[in-house]
Short mmCIF file of C-alpha atoms and ligand atoms in Angstrom, two decimals:
data_model
loop_
_atom_site.label_atom_id
_atom_site.label_comp_id
_atom_site.label_asym_id
_atom_site.label_seq_id
_atom_site.Cartn_x
_atom_site.Cartn_y
_atom_site.Cartn_z
CA UNK A 12 137.25 -49.93 87.44
CA UNK A 13 135.18 -47.04 88.71
CA UNK A 14 133.04 -45.11 86.31
CA UNK A 15 133.59 -41.39 85.82
CA UNK A 16 130.93 -38.84 86.65
CA UNK A 17 128.36 -38.79 83.88
CA UNK A 18 129.35 -36.78 80.84
CA UNK A 19 126.84 -34.06 81.56
CA UNK A 20 126.80 -30.34 82.20
CA UNK A 21 130.06 -29.98 84.10
CA UNK A 22 131.19 -26.35 84.19
CA UNK A 23 134.10 -25.65 81.91
CA UNK A 24 136.64 -22.93 82.43
CA UNK A 25 135.89 -20.03 80.15
CA UNK A 26 132.76 -21.59 78.74
CA UNK A 27 130.75 -18.42 78.53
CA UNK A 28 133.51 -15.90 78.29
CA UNK A 29 134.04 -15.85 74.54
CA UNK A 30 137.09 -16.00 72.34
CA UNK A 31 140.22 -14.28 73.63
CA UNK A 32 143.02 -15.54 71.42
CA UNK A 33 142.85 -15.98 67.68
CA UNK A 34 145.64 -17.85 65.92
CA UNK A 35 145.15 -17.13 62.25
CA UNK A 36 146.96 -19.10 59.56
CA UNK A 37 150.17 -19.11 61.56
CA UNK A 38 153.33 -20.41 59.90
CA UNK A 39 156.97 -20.53 60.95
CA UNK A 40 160.00 -21.56 58.96
CA UNK A 41 163.43 -21.26 60.57
CA UNK A 42 166.07 -20.16 58.09
CA UNK A 43 169.70 -20.71 58.85
CA UNK A 44 172.39 -20.33 56.18
CA UNK A 45 171.55 -22.97 53.60
CA UNK A 46 168.93 -24.76 55.67
CA UNK A 47 165.21 -24.18 56.05
CA UNK A 48 163.02 -25.93 58.61
CA UNK A 49 159.30 -25.54 58.14
CA UNK A 50 157.98 -26.04 61.66
CA UNK A 51 154.42 -24.72 61.63
CA UNK A 52 152.12 -24.43 58.67
CA UNK A 53 148.68 -22.82 58.30
CA UNK A 54 147.84 -23.18 62.00
CA UNK A 55 144.49 -21.68 63.03
CA UNK A 56 142.74 -21.94 66.38
CA UNK A 57 140.51 -19.89 68.65
CA UNK A 58 141.04 -20.02 72.42
CA UNK A 59 138.41 -18.95 74.96
CA UNK A 60 139.11 -16.60 77.85
CA UNK A 61 139.72 -18.59 81.02
CA UNK A 62 140.20 -21.84 79.17
CA UNK A 63 142.90 -24.39 79.96
CA UNK A 64 143.99 -25.78 76.64
CA UNK A 65 146.80 -28.31 76.23
CA UNK A 66 148.93 -29.26 73.30
CA UNK A 67 150.37 -32.73 72.95
CA UNK A 68 152.51 -33.80 70.03
CA UNK A 69 155.65 -35.64 69.05
CA UNK A 70 158.99 -34.31 70.24
CA UNK A 71 160.36 -31.62 67.93
CA UNK A 72 157.01 -30.99 66.22
CA UNK A 73 157.03 -27.28 67.06
CA UNK A 74 155.20 -26.86 70.38
CA UNK A 75 157.78 -24.54 71.95
CA UNK A 76 157.91 -22.59 68.68
CA UNK A 77 154.13 -22.11 68.83
CA UNK A 78 154.32 -20.79 72.41
CA UNK A 79 157.14 -18.42 71.49
CA UNK A 80 155.04 -17.08 68.62
CA UNK A 81 152.08 -16.49 70.96
CA UNK A 82 154.45 -14.88 73.48
CA UNK A 83 155.70 -12.58 70.70
CA UNK A 84 159.29 -13.69 71.27
CA UNK A 85 159.84 -14.67 67.63
CA UNK A 86 158.16 -13.36 64.47
CA UNK A 87 155.91 -15.63 62.38
CA UNK A 88 156.75 -16.36 58.73
CA UNK A 89 153.06 -16.08 57.88
CA UNK A 90 149.75 -15.48 59.65
CA UNK A 91 149.31 -13.82 63.03
CA UNK A 92 148.21 -14.17 66.66
CA UNK A 93 145.68 -11.77 68.20
CA UNK A 94 144.80 -11.38 71.87
CA UNK A 95 141.62 -9.45 72.57
CA UNK A 96 141.83 -8.21 69.00
CA UNK A 97 145.37 -6.87 69.37
CA UNK A 98 148.19 -8.21 67.23
CA UNK A 99 150.83 -10.01 69.34
CA UNK A 100 154.00 -8.92 67.66
CA UNK A 101 156.12 -8.54 70.77
CA UNK A 102 156.13 -9.73 74.39
CA UNK A 103 153.68 -8.00 76.72
CA UNK A 104 152.71 -7.97 80.38
CA UNK A 105 149.39 -9.62 79.41
CA UNK A 106 151.29 -12.88 78.76
CA UNK A 107 153.51 -14.79 81.19
CA UNK A 108 155.65 -17.71 80.13
CA UNK A 109 157.06 -20.68 82.00
CA UNK A 110 159.92 -21.90 79.86
CA UNK A 111 160.94 -25.51 79.34
CA UNK A 112 164.43 -24.67 80.68
CA UNK A 113 163.09 -22.43 83.51
CA UNK A 114 165.07 -19.30 82.41
CA UNK A 115 165.67 -18.22 86.03
CA UNK A 116 168.37 -15.94 87.42
CA UNK A 117 170.66 -18.43 89.19
CA UNK A 118 172.48 -15.84 91.30
CA UNK A 119 169.29 -14.33 92.68
CA UNK A 120 167.41 -15.73 95.63
CA UNK A 121 164.17 -17.64 95.12
CA UNK A 122 162.21 -14.67 96.46
CA UNK A 123 164.01 -12.22 94.16
CA UNK A 124 163.29 -14.42 91.15
CA UNK A 125 159.60 -14.53 91.99
CA UNK A 126 159.54 -10.77 92.59
CA UNK A 127 161.27 -9.99 89.31
CA UNK A 128 158.20 -9.25 87.14
CA UNK A 129 156.66 -7.21 89.96
CA UNK A 130 159.85 -5.15 90.21
CA UNK A 131 159.75 -4.45 86.48
CA UNK A 132 156.11 -3.42 86.83
CA UNK A 133 157.05 -1.00 89.63
CA UNK A 134 155.05 -2.73 92.37
CA UNK A 135 156.08 -1.30 95.79
CA UNK A 136 158.40 -3.43 97.94
CA UNK A 137 155.99 -4.46 100.70
CA UNK A 138 153.31 -5.42 98.20
CA UNK A 139 155.85 -7.35 96.14
CA UNK A 140 156.94 -9.28 99.16
CA UNK A 141 153.44 -10.22 100.17
CA UNK A 142 152.47 -11.39 96.70
CA UNK A 143 155.69 -13.36 96.30
CA UNK A 144 155.12 -15.05 99.68
CA UNK A 145 151.64 -16.12 98.59
CA UNK A 146 152.88 -17.78 95.42
CA UNK A 147 155.88 -19.34 97.15
CA UNK A 148 153.45 -20.97 99.58
CA UNK A 149 151.36 -22.13 96.67
CA UNK A 150 154.30 -23.98 95.13
CA UNK A 151 155.54 -25.19 98.53
CA UNK A 152 158.78 -23.19 98.56
CA UNK A 153 158.17 -20.68 101.35
CA UNK A 154 161.00 -22.18 103.41
CA UNK A 155 163.43 -21.66 100.53
CA UNK A 156 162.63 -18.00 99.85
CA UNK A 157 166.17 -16.90 100.71
CA UNK A 158 168.03 -19.76 99.00
CA UNK A 159 169.89 -19.11 95.81
CA UNK A 160 168.28 -20.68 92.77
CA UNK A 161 171.58 -22.34 91.84
CA UNK A 162 171.32 -24.40 95.06
CA UNK A 163 167.93 -25.90 94.20
CA UNK A 164 166.97 -29.21 92.60
CA UNK A 165 165.47 -29.26 89.08
CA UNK A 166 161.94 -29.74 90.40
CA UNK A 167 162.32 -26.85 92.84
CA UNK A 168 163.59 -24.59 90.05
CA UNK A 169 160.59 -25.51 88.01
CA UNK A 170 158.29 -24.48 90.86
CA UNK A 171 160.11 -21.14 91.17
CA UNK A 172 159.53 -20.57 87.44
CA UNK A 173 155.81 -21.31 87.88
CA UNK A 174 155.49 -18.95 90.85
CA UNK A 175 157.36 -16.24 88.92
CA UNK A 176 154.93 -16.45 86.00
CA UNK A 177 151.74 -16.61 88.11
CA UNK A 178 152.59 -13.86 90.60
CA UNK A 179 152.26 -11.10 88.00
CA UNK A 180 148.69 -12.18 87.26
CA UNK A 181 148.87 -12.14 83.44
CA UNK A 182 145.70 -12.68 81.37
CA UNK A 183 147.38 -15.52 79.52
CA UNK A 184 149.89 -17.98 80.94
CA UNK A 185 151.99 -19.96 78.48
CA UNK A 186 153.43 -23.08 80.08
CA UNK A 187 156.00 -25.22 78.30
CA UNK A 188 156.07 -28.61 80.03
CA UNK A 189 155.98 -26.85 83.40
CA UNK A 190 155.75 -30.05 85.45
CA UNK A 191 158.19 -32.13 83.40
CA UNK A 192 160.97 -32.10 86.01
CA UNK A 193 158.74 -32.91 88.99
CA UNK A 194 158.40 -36.26 90.72
CA UNK A 195 155.02 -37.94 90.32
CA UNK A 196 153.68 -36.88 93.71
CA UNK A 197 154.67 -33.21 93.45
CA UNK A 198 153.38 -33.21 89.90
CA UNK A 199 149.95 -34.35 91.06
CA UNK A 200 149.88 -31.69 93.78
CA UNK A 201 150.83 -28.99 91.27
CA UNK A 202 148.18 -30.17 88.82
CA UNK A 203 145.51 -29.87 91.49
CA UNK A 204 146.74 -26.45 92.55
CA UNK A 205 146.70 -25.21 89.00
CA UNK A 206 143.06 -26.19 88.53
CA UNK A 207 142.22 -24.56 91.88
CA UNK A 208 143.86 -21.32 90.76
CA UNK A 209 142.00 -21.37 87.47
CA UNK A 210 138.67 -21.98 89.13
CA UNK A 211 139.03 -18.67 90.97
CA UNK A 212 140.40 -16.47 88.15
CA UNK A 213 139.72 -15.91 84.48
CA UNK A 214 143.31 -16.50 83.46
CA UNK A 215 143.78 -18.48 80.28
CA UNK A 216 146.38 -21.23 80.29
CA UNK A 217 148.05 -22.66 77.23
CA UNK A 218 149.79 -25.75 78.41
CA UNK A 219 152.30 -27.98 76.67
CA UNK A 220 152.95 -31.45 77.99
CA UNK A 221 154.36 -34.79 76.96
CA UNK A 222 151.92 -36.49 79.29
CA UNK A 223 148.56 -37.37 77.78
CA UNK A 224 147.39 -38.26 81.29
CA UNK A 225 148.22 -34.75 82.51
CA UNK A 226 146.55 -33.15 79.48
CA UNK A 227 143.29 -35.03 80.06
CA UNK A 228 143.38 -34.42 83.81
CA UNK A 229 143.83 -30.65 83.45
CA UNK A 230 142.29 -29.44 80.25
CA UNK A 231 139.05 -28.16 78.82
CA UNK A 232 140.44 -29.11 75.42
CA UNK A 233 143.41 -31.19 74.32
CA UNK A 234 144.90 -30.35 70.94
CA UNK A 235 146.67 -33.31 69.39
CA UNK A 236 149.37 -32.22 66.95
CA UNK A 237 150.96 -33.86 63.96
CA UNK A 238 154.69 -34.18 63.44
CA UNK A 239 156.54 -31.38 61.65
CA UNK A 240 155.26 -29.27 59.91
CA UNK A 241 152.88 -29.07 62.82
CA UNK A 242 149.14 -29.05 62.15
CA UNK A 243 146.16 -29.90 64.31
CA UNK A 244 145.34 -33.58 64.11
CA UNK A 245 142.43 -33.55 66.49
CA UNK A 246 140.85 -31.37 69.18
CA UNK A 247 139.40 -33.35 72.07
CA UNK A 248 136.89 -31.66 74.40
CA UNK A 249 137.09 -32.93 77.99
CA UNK A 250 133.69 -32.25 79.56
CA UNK A 251 134.20 -34.02 82.92
CA UNK A 252 133.93 -32.53 86.41
CA UNK A 253 137.14 -31.71 88.25
CA UNK A 254 138.97 -33.25 90.02
CA UNK A 255 138.96 -36.02 87.46
CA UNK A 256 139.31 -39.68 88.17
CA UNK A 257 142.33 -41.00 86.30
CA UNK A 258 141.24 -44.57 86.83
CA UNK A 259 137.74 -44.17 85.39
CA UNK A 260 136.94 -46.13 82.28
CA UNK A 261 136.33 -43.02 80.16
CA UNK A 262 139.64 -41.52 81.24
CA UNK A 263 141.63 -44.68 80.56
CA UNK A 264 139.97 -45.21 77.19
CA UNK A 265 140.49 -41.63 76.07
CA UNK A 266 144.15 -41.78 77.11
CA UNK A 267 144.61 -44.95 75.13
CA UNK A 268 143.00 -43.43 72.05
CA UNK A 269 145.07 -40.23 72.12
CA UNK A 270 148.27 -42.21 72.74
CA UNK A 271 147.61 -44.38 69.73
CA UNK A 272 146.99 -41.24 67.61
CA UNK A 273 150.34 -39.88 68.80
CA UNK A 274 152.14 -43.13 68.13
CA UNK A 275 151.20 -42.85 64.47
CA UNK A 276 152.97 -39.46 64.42
CA UNK A 277 156.02 -40.59 66.31
CA UNK A 278 158.13 -41.63 63.38
CA UNK A 279 161.63 -40.27 63.84
CA UNK A 280 162.79 -37.80 61.20
CA UNK A 281 166.25 -38.60 59.91
N1 LIG B 324 166.03 -21.16 66.62
C1 LIG B 324 165.90 -22.22 65.83
N2 LIG B 324 166.54 -22.28 64.63
C2 LIG B 324 166.41 -23.33 63.80
N3 LIG B 324 165.62 -24.41 64.07
C3 LIG B 324 164.96 -24.40 65.24
C4 LIG B 324 165.06 -23.32 66.18
N4 LIG B 324 164.27 -23.60 67.26
C5 LIG B 324 163.73 -24.81 66.99
N5 LIG B 324 164.13 -25.29 65.80
C6 LIG B 324 163.70 -26.55 65.17
O1 LIG B 324 162.30 -26.48 65.03
C7 LIG B 324 161.70 -27.76 65.33
C8 LIG B 324 160.65 -27.57 66.42
O2 LIG B 324 161.29 -27.20 67.63
P1 LIG B 324 160.46 -26.96 68.97
O3 LIG B 324 161.43 -26.66 70.03
O4 LIG B 324 159.39 -25.96 68.70
O5 LIG B 324 159.79 -28.39 69.16
P2 LIG B 324 158.99 -29.01 70.43
O6 LIG B 324 157.73 -29.58 69.88
O7 LIG B 324 158.88 -27.99 71.49
O8 LIG B 324 159.96 -30.19 70.88
P3 LIG B 324 160.10 -30.87 72.35
O9 LIG B 324 158.87 -31.72 72.51
O10 LIG B 324 161.31 -31.73 72.22
O11 LIG B 324 160.23 -29.81 73.36
C9 LIG B 324 162.84 -28.68 65.69
O12 LIG B 324 163.15 -29.44 64.54
C10 LIG B 324 163.99 -27.76 66.04
O13 LIG B 324 165.21 -28.33 65.71
MG1 LIG B 325 159.59 -27.91 73.42
#
C-alpha cells in the first residue's frame, strides 16, 4: 500500500476564517398525538467559515433533522443555531439545501429547476441562463437542460438538485446524502468537483453521508454521531492534502476505526 502525504501543514478549508455557525445546546423532540421521539439532545458545535464538515451516524439517528434545524425549516425544542451571529429561525437565502429526496419540480425542465432560486431572487433572464448553464456543465447535464425532470434517472435528478443549490451561491450549503443515488464513478467525479468548487470559494458545506470513505475523502472534519438521541461521539480532523489517496495506509486505517465506532452504534431500535 502507498503511504499518504505526510500529516503536515496541508491547507484546510476555512482554517483562518473563524467561526461562522454556532449550534448551541440544540434539542429536538417530535411530538405526535401520544408519542414523543427525542431525536437530538444538547447538541453543540462550532463550524468555521469555508469548512467542509461531514456527519456520519446510524440510520434514523437524526441527521436530516439536524440539517432541517440549521436550514430553519423546523423549530428546535431547545437551544438555537446562529449564523454570523444571527439566529436561524427560518429559511434564508444564505443557506441552500440539497434534500435527500431531491425535492425538484418534476414538470419543469432541468434548466428551469436550476434557475428556480435565481428567479425567486429576481436575477435577470440572461444572467440566470448563463449561471444555470455553468452549473449544468459542472454536474455534466448540459445536454439535458431542456429535458423534463420526470424523465431523468435518480442519479441525474440528484445532480440537478446539487446544481440548483449551488447556482444561487449561498454562504452555507446543507447537503443531505447528495451523492447517495449516484453510481461509483459519477460519485467520485462529483466528489472531486465539490472540493474544486470549495477551493475557489468561501462557501461552507455541511455534508451528510452514509459513506465513511466519502466523509474522509471530502472533509476537514468528520463528526461521528451516536444513535438516537443524537449526540457527538467523536470529531475527527482530517489534515491531509487534497485530492486524498483512498488506498493510503492512514486513510484505510482511519476508515476502519470510524466504521468500528459506528458499528457499536448500529443496534436497531425496536
Ligand atoms: N416529522 C417527524 N415526525 C415525527 N418523527 C420524525 C419526523 N421526522 C423524523 N422523525 C423521526 O426522527 C428520527 C430521526 O429522523 P431523521 O430523518 O432525522 O434521521 P436520519 O439520521 O436522517 O436517518 P437516515 O440516515 O435514514 O436518513 C427517526 O426516528 C424518525 O422516525
Ligand atoms: Mg436522513
